[in-house]
Each structure stands twice: as structure tokens, then as C-alpha cells.
């Protein structure tokens, strides 16, 4: 999949929307963020890929929502306050997060490759680690990998059925 | 009424085509102007436009228009194939054709104007042909009858040449009139003379003439056509008879024609090659003016824009619900009761208006089936010839309206069914005769509305379907087992089975065509069902039942556990209250005795892995797709509602058993069940995933 996110270590600067899920801080390229809405009640989607919690009706469009905390294995944010609506390669996807915090401008020299161990473990969802002068580092996400995963699990499911 | 509507649609479609043609011609003109070869893509586009124009006008019986389009098509075909090259003459012919057709469609109701325009079409076609034949050849034929010096012929513009042809063809006399004018005042003199000629016939061209005129004078030759003979012309124009040279002698005619000829001349475009030619009087400019204006008041709209409108209406409906809540709250407080009552009144009128708005938006989406049926009858005409069969195609109910999106997707399956009827069902003439049937076979397409559905039936009086052969084939394929009891209906239904290719199944001597399974799945994708009825040797009828619109549907809302689902009402046959003790288990399947027939049951909670609540009694929703039935067990029936169905976006668009979602008031998204998938899975004994 072509990188939908313009975000990469070579970019002079990128803006990351900072999200909190399961006690961890993540960043998503703001280019991909269409909007952030207060989490409405989710309609569960049966038979759907594991990562998909359900769907919401966003002004006439029905979009799937992924629990970001669970997707990243850091604890569910089912009671999260916000849904971050992403548009990735014409695909609309909602991320349920505990909170949307702020927007962070990232300079190239604050970017680090994710630790080798995490990529080896199939942790392809993290594109880079953003070191912060103060506090915890932010994990910059590769949301298109998330879409990829949903697709794969949807196909597995179809194959199994 | 319907004829009116059809004609409006025709006009609007023709205008669309003409618009495209104008664009293409303009783009070609740029190329020709720059000396480049014609862009084959544009020529092809133009060719296609001419082709559709031909079909469309032929269909509506506008033969002249159709014939002109046919000529254009030929020319364009020549260009496409490199048999001829495009030049400005060719382009201006296209231009004229477009203008002519556009003025013709504006005058469809005016018989006189129409026949005039048709006449002009005839002459234009001749010129188109002449252009195709090439300029050298066109010099030959009729001009050879005209006794004109080559220098004069060469000096004529194409338009003048055409007028010359015209007049020659009409059998008028053509003269070359020489006249001398004072150099200082020749302009005046010429225009006086031209005016005089206008009254008597048609001035075709004014040419300066070299020759023996006195020094202070200049001689002009005027090429003119008239029904008068030389003497009376000389007398009328006050010119010496020896200055009038008869270059073509027409047939003797009564004089009355001069008027018509004169108006014809003024009504046509006069080329400004000679400044001396009198300026065209007012009425002459009319055709070009009218061609600029759009005649129909139809607007073409992308259907997605209508979807947007539909969504907006849906949101307004939700807003309305909030207003009602506020009104109710206000009404319960004594202090604000009056305001509350007022608000409630306003709310009710808003509700009505919103319902009207929704209905109007829906109405815009509706198109008559005529478009599809016309396409089919065109194909049918071809089929008749190709197959060498005599078949009469009757079409009824072409005015029945359906959602545009459904109509689009209906063409293929319907065409398939009709083709089958022609190809496989209707016997060869000989065979029909020996069966004692009329030689001419009959295929009937009939559409009508039934409740919220539209039914389209295709019937033929052909050989019907041999149930034994279908069964035989199904046994071979292992679709049914030996000794399995099947009703005649169930056997016929096997024809729709993807495992059965019906051509193999029933062979060419008794068969229908292939791909009925595709027809069924296409129709199912539109939320419709297909059924078949047949009697061997007598008839086959295939019925397709479709919802009128996909944009809005009647849904039954059901509840399981804490969740709710919407089921399209058109696939709900009935609902029953079921005592759990009535449910029988056999082989791990649950069945219900429904009036003596076993009904296969599925629990929605189990299908979708939902925690059931302790409901006690259950409800069975009897779902039907075609003749297949199953009962879906749910906990609650929560009533009917209009629902706007929407696809689920993103990477989970295809969850089996879910057709989409809809919003119900303030309660957020509710999933809409895909009944055909559920029924299919249940009948195949597939376990819930």
C-alpha cells in the first residue's frame, strides 16, 4: 500500500495529532484527520473483523470504528470520549480514543526509528518514535497499516466462513 | 401525457448529444485551423454522437433527422477509417447539421416548421454526400448542365454553389445578368438591382465581371435564379435582354413560386463575401439565434447529488424530532405551556413539509422504464433478424417508474431474460407450425406497480421448460438426491442454481439460456426477487419484483439483547409469536410447524453472537426470497419505519448478513440485515461464523 501518510523521517516537519489511548500517547499525521467528534453511541457490528468495535452514523455516512487501545494492545478505551475520524486513501475510519490531546509539530531530529524489537514483533503500526524534551515519547502511528490489518482479518473471516 | 413526457426526454437527450457534438466540432476546428490532422478520439466521439442521434431519432420516428445522422455517421466513419480528410467545408457541414437538428427539435410540435426543416435536411444531406465524394467529383454531375464559365464556377462559394444546385434541382431558370454601374455609385446600384431580383427570384452570387465596359463604369454579373423567362425578367429588371444569359433552363412553371424562393433566400445565411449584397433583413437571423438557446427546460443531475439531498432531508427529520421534544417539555410546564403548544403546531407543519420534501426528492430519482424497454426492443429487432425467427415483442407499462439507480442495473438482467426468450424459448418457425402454434412467436414484457414494488414480467409462448430434464441434470450434479420430494415449483427453481448451467441442463431442443443464476443475483443485489413459471410446450413467465427505490425502504425494526436491527419489509412475509416450546429440534436444526409445513428457524442472537436476554416468548420473522422461506427468531418486534439505507464505509463494507445501516431518529445507526444472504446461509446449513 502506498504510504497515504505524507509523514516520514525525511520530512522537514510534520504535525501530529496527539491521542491518548490505554494510557499511552500516540500521534497521527494531521493530514489524515478529517475531524474529531465526541464519541456517539456505537452500534456493534456482528461478524466483523476483531478490531472493529462497531459503526457510527456520522452525518449520513456509516463508518466503522476501531478501539485504538485494543488495536495496539494497550488496554481498551471503550469508554473513551472521542472518535478521531481518519481518511486514508479514500477510506474513512474512526479511531476510538480516550482523549484527543493536542497537535504537536515534530522536527526531524526529534524522530527516532522504532526499536528493532517492536518491528520484529510485527509492530508495524508504529512508524516512528517522537522524543519529547519533557515527558514520555509519542508513538507516531501508521494508520494505513491498521486498515491493512482490518482488511486481512476481514478476508480471513470470509475465508473461514 | 406520457407521449409529452417521452418527447421532452427525447428533446433533452438530443440536446445533450448536440452539445457534445458542438464541443467536438469546435475542438476539431482548432486542429484543422492549426493544420493538424483530426484527432481520432474526437472524430470517434463525434461518430458515437451521430450514432446515438440516429438511433434516438429513429426510435421516435423522426426519420429525416435519423437519416441526416446516418449520413453524418457515414462521413465520420470515412474520416475514422482514413478514407477522407477533414477540412473546413466538412466542419461547416457538421456545424450546419447540428444547427439544423437543434432548430428542428425546437419545432417538433409545429408541423409546418418541421417539414421546412426536414426539407433543409434533405438538401444538407446531398451536400454531405457531395463532400464525401470529394470536390472534384461534385463538380461533375449537375453543374455540367449549367452553362457557366469555369471562372465563374470557381468563384462561387460553397454556399452559393449549393443555392445554385438547389435552384437547378427545383427546375428554375438560372441567368447570369450583366449590368454596368457608375464606379462612383455602383454600391447603390447593385443593392437596388439585388433588391429587385429578390422580388422576382433569388440572387445567388454577385461577381465583378471583367470586360468591355466604358471607363467610368464597372460591370457586375449577378447569378440569379427565377421562374420568369428572359423577356419578362428583362422587362421587370429594366435590363436589355441581351445582357441576360440563360445558363440553365428550368422547366416552365407557374409564376407563383417567386415568393417562396425569396423568403428561402432571406431566411438562409448570406455569406458576406460581397459587401454589395444587401444586408440580411431581420427574420433571417432567427435560426442561429434559436440554436443558442436551450429548448427544453430539463436539467441533468448527478444522482449522487440527490443522495446528498436525501441525507440532508434525513438529518432534518432528526432535527425535527428534537424540536418535538423541546415542544413537549415546554408544554408540560405551566409557565411555558402556551409557547409549547405553539411550537408543537409549528412542528407539525414542519413535519408535513419535510414529508413533502422527501417525496419530491424521491420523485426526482424516478424514471420511466421506457428507456430500458426501448433499448430492449432495439436489441429485439436485431435478434429477430439474426435468429431468423418471427417474434412479436409486446411492451406494456413502459410508464411505470423506478429509481434511476435500479433502472441502470436492471438493463443487463432484463436483456438476458429477453434474449433467452428469443433465442431459446421461441421455436423456429417450422417447429412452431408443426406444433400447431402460430408461426409468429410472442414475447411480452409487462411492468406494473404492486404496492411498494414494481413487477416486470417477461412471458413467451415458446417451448417452456422441461422439468424432467432439469431434474435429471440436477441429479447428475448432485444438487438433489434421488427420491427427494420436490414440488414442480422447486424443480423450476433449480434453473436459478449456479451449479446448473441451464443450457446443458435442458439442451438446445428444450432449453432456456445460460446464466439465470446471474440474473437472480443481479436482481437480488437490487433488493428484488425473480420467480419462474412455465408449462412445457406452452409458455414461460419470468417475474422480477423490485423495490421502487433503494433510497428509502420500509423496514421492520427488531430487537435482540440490547441491539436492534432493521429488516427490509419487502422480504418479510409474516411475523409470528413463538413459544420456545413449539420449536422442534432435529439434526441440530430448529424447525417450526407453520400451518403444517416445517419452517427452518435461525436465531439472530446466535447468528450474530449477541447475548440474548431472558425474553420468554420469541418472535419469528418469516423471511422470503423468491420461494425460499426461513424464520428468523428475534426477541422483540419494534414496529415499522421508513429507512434510508446506507452502505458501511471503509474496510468492513462486506460483512455477511449485513446490507448496510440506517439511522433511526436519535438512536444512531441501526444495521440493516441482508435477507438474501441470511436465507441462503440457512438453507445451505451454513453455520454462523
Tab-separated table of N, CA and C in Angstrom, chain A residues 43-49 52 55-57 59-64 91-93 147 150-151 154 157-158 161, chain B residues 311 315 563 565 607-608 646-652 654-658 661 663 669 671 678 681 686 688-689:
chain	number	residue	atom	x	y	z
A	43	UNK	N	-22.791	1.343	17.390
A	43	UNK	CA	-23.641	0.206	17.060
A	43	UNK	C	-22.722	-0.979	16.785
A	44	UNK	N	-22.828	-2.036	17.589
A	44	UNK	CA	-21.916	-3.160	17.378
A	44	UNK	C	-22.120	-3.773	16.006
A	45	UNK	N	-21.049	-4.201	15.391
A	45	UNK	CA	-21.126	-4.802	14.067
A	45	UNK	C	-20.783	-6.285	14.208
A	46	UNK	N	-21.803	-7.142	14.124
A	46	UNK	CA	-21.520	-8.561	14.296
A	46	UNK	C	-20.709	-9.089	13.126
A	47	UNK	N	-20.061	-10.197	13.351
A	47	UNK	CA	-19.312	-10.871	12.285
A	47	UNK	C	-18.244	-9.981	11.671
A	48	UNK	N	-17.883	-8.936	12.357
A	48	UNK	CA	-16.920	-8.034	11.746
A	48	UNK	C	-15.526	-8.425	12.210
A	49	UNK	N	-14.504	-7.930	11.522
A	49	UNK	CA	-13.141	-8.208	11.953
A	49	UNK	C	-12.966	-7.783	13.399
A	52	UNK	N	-12.687	-4.196	14.727
A	52	UNK	CA	-13.770	-3.229	14.553
A	52	UNK	C	-14.792	-3.388	15.667
A	55	UNK	N	-20.089	0.500	14.376
A	55	UNK	CA	-20.192	1.595	13.408
A	55	UNK	C	-20.877	2.787	14.051
A	56	UNK	N	-20.589	3.949	13.520
A	56	UNK	CA	-21.343	5.131	13.933
A	56	UNK	C	-21.908	5.806	12.697
A	57	UNK	N	-22.955	6.565	12.928
A	57	UNK	CA	-23.560	7.326	11.850
A	57	UNK	C	-23.032	8.751	11.949
A	59	UNK	N	-23.260	12.008	10.324
A	59	UNK	CA	-23.999	12.842	9.368
A	59	UNK	C	-24.291	12.123	8.064
A	60	UNK	N	-24.922	10.977	8.193
A	60	UNK	CA	-25.377	10.292	6.988
A	60	UNK	C	-24.420	9.244	6.471
A	61	UNK	N	-23.159	9.261	6.910
A	61	UNK	CA	-22.235	8.230	6.463
A	61	UNK	C	-22.035	7.247	7.609
A	62	UNK	N	-22.094	5.973	7.289
A	62	UNK	CA	-21.909	4.961	8.320
A	62	UNK	C	-20.459	4.489	8.258
A	63	UNK	N	-19.708	4.741	9.332
A	63	UNK	CA	-18.286	4.399	9.284
A	63	UNK	C	-17.918	3.455	10.426
A	64	UNK	N	-16.949	2.577	10.160
A	64	UNK	CA	-16.516	1.644	11.196
A	64	UNK	C	-15.602	2.349	12.204
A	91	UNK	N	-10.561	6.032	2.279
A	91	UNK	CA	-11.246	5.137	3.196
A	91	UNK	C	-11.489	5.919	4.472
A	92	UNK	N	-12.702	5.829	4.995
A	92	UNK	CA	-12.982	6.568	6.221
A	92	UNK	C	-13.052	5.584	7.381
A	93	UNK	N	-12.386	5.935	8.448
A	93	UNK	CA	-12.269	5.026	9.577
A	93	UNK	C	-12.258	5.877	10.851
A	147	UNK	N	-5.591	-0.180	8.661
A	147	UNK	CA	-6.585	-0.525	7.641
A	147	UNK	C	-6.211	-1.860	7.018
A	150	UNK	N	-7.186	-4.661	9.230
A	150	UNK	CA	-8.628	-4.930	9.236
A	150	UNK	C	-8.994	-5.707	7.988
A	151	UNK	N	-8.428	-5.292	6.874
A	151	UNK	CA	-8.692	-5.997	5.630
A	151	UNK	C	-8.309	-7.458	5.752
A	154	UNK	N	-10.602	-9.317	7.863
A	154	UNK	CA	-11.897	-9.478	7.187
A	154	UNK	C	-11.819	-10.605	6.174
A	157	UNK	N	-11.712	-13.965	7.834
A	157	UNK	CA	-13.043	-14.298	8.302
A	157	UNK	C	-13.897	-14.833	7.151
A	158	UNK	N	-13.815	-14.153	6.019
A	158	UNK	CA	-14.589	-14.617	4.868
A	158	UNK	C	-14.134	-16.005	4.453
A	161	UNK	N	-15.449	-18.595	6.872
A	161	UNK	CA	-16.897	-18.781	6.892
A	161	UNK	C	-17.350	-19.765	5.821
B	311	UNK	N	-29.803	12.704	2.213
B	311	UNK	CA	-29.159	12.697	3.524
B	311	UNK	C	-29.546	13.931	4.326
B	315	UNK	N	-31.328	14.229	7.902
B	315	UNK	CA	-30.867	14.962	9.077
B	315	UNK	C	-31.922	15.922	9.591
B	563	UNK	N	-29.528	-4.929	21.307
B	563	UNK	CA	-29.356	-4.369	19.966
B	563	UNK	C	-30.626	-4.402	19.139
B	565	UNK	N	-32.108	-4.189	14.947
B	565	UNK	CA	-31.771	-4.359	13.531
B	565	UNK	C	-32.981	-3.988	12.688
B	607	UNK	N	-26.748	-16.146	15.269
B	607	UNK	CA	-26.117	-15.739	14.014
B	607	UNK	C	-25.077	-14.655	14.261
B	608	UNK	N	-25.459	-13.711	15.094
B	608	UNK	CA	-24.616	-12.535	15.261
B	608	UNK	C	-23.913	-12.523	16.608
B	646	UNK	N	-27.869	2.906	3.954
B	646	UNK	CA	-26.557	3.417	3.551
B	646	UNK	C	-25.514	2.326	3.663
B	647	UNK	N	-24.562	2.346	2.799
B	647	UNK	CA	-23.502	1.346	2.896
B	647	UNK	C	-22.590	1.674	4.069
B	648	UNK	N	-21.962	0.664	4.605
B	648	UNK	CA	-20.955	0.901	5.633
B	648	UNK	C	-19.648	1.181	4.905
B	649	UNK	N	-18.987	2.271	5.292
B	649	UNK	CA	-17.776	2.651	4.572
B	649	UNK	C	-16.560	1.948	5.135
B	650	UNK	N	-15.491	2.136	4.443
B	650	UNK	CA	-14.219	1.669	4.966
B	650	UNK	C	-13.992	0.191	4.733
B	651	UNK	N	-13.043	-0.360	5.475
B	651	UNK	CA	-12.569	-1.708	5.182
B	651	UNK	C	-13.534	-2.815	5.598
B	652	UNK	N	-14.678	-2.477	6.175
B	652	UNK	CA	-15.569	-3.560	6.601
B	652	UNK	C	-16.866	-3.540	5.813
B	654	UNK	N	-18.049	-5.288	3.666
B	654	UNK	CA	-18.748	-6.532	3.358
B	654	UNK	C	-18.766	-7.478	4.554
B	655	UNK	N	-19.724	-7.238	5.396
B	655	UNK	CA	-19.951	-8.174	6.488
B	655	UNK	C	-21.139	-9.019	6.082
B	656	UNK	N	-20.953	-10.323	6.030
B	656	UNK	CA	-22.023	-11.183	5.543
B	656	UNK	C	-23.244	-11.078	6.447
B	657	UNK	N	-24.393	-10.892	5.833
B	657	UNK	CA	-25.623	-10.797	6.602
B	657	UNK	C	-26.028	-9.363	6.901
B	658	UNK	N	-25.133	-8.420	6.611
B	658	UNK	CA	-25.449	-7.013	6.850
B	658	UNK	C	-25.416	-6.272	5.520
B	661	UNK	N	-26.524	0.171	6.817
B	661	UNK	CA	-27.050	0.686	8.071
B	661	UNK	C	-28.013	1.810	7.770
B	663	UNK	N	-30.139	5.238	9.854
B	663	UNK	CA	-30.258	5.933	11.128
B	663	UNK	C	-31.724	6.054	11.480
B	669	UNK	N	-26.947	4.634	14.461
B	669	UNK	CA	-27.020	3.707	13.349
B	669	UNK	C	-27.653	2.386	13.771
B	671	UNK	N	-28.234	-1.489	12.059
B	671	UNK	CA	-27.811	-2.294	10.915
B	671	UNK	C	-29.016	-2.851	10.179
B	678	UNK	N	-28.791	-14.192	4.530
B	678	UNK	CA	-29.205	-14.977	5.698
B	678	UNK	C	-29.981	-16.219	5.277
B	681	UNK	N	-27.660	-18.762	3.543
B	681	UNK	CA	-26.821	-19.478	4.506
B	681	UNK	C	-27.638	-20.517	5.270
B	686	UNK	N	-25.281	-23.544	6.479
B	686	UNK	CA	-24.013	-22.974	6.862
B	686	UNK	C	-24.103	-22.471	8.294
B	688	UNK	N	-23.256	-20.196	11.526
B	688	UNK	CA	-22.897	-18.793	11.726
B	688	UNK	C	-21.395	-18.688	11.941
B	689	UNK	N	-20.828	-17.663	11.408
B	689	UNK	CA	-19.378	-17.504	11.550
B	689	UNK	C	-19.025	-17.152	12.984
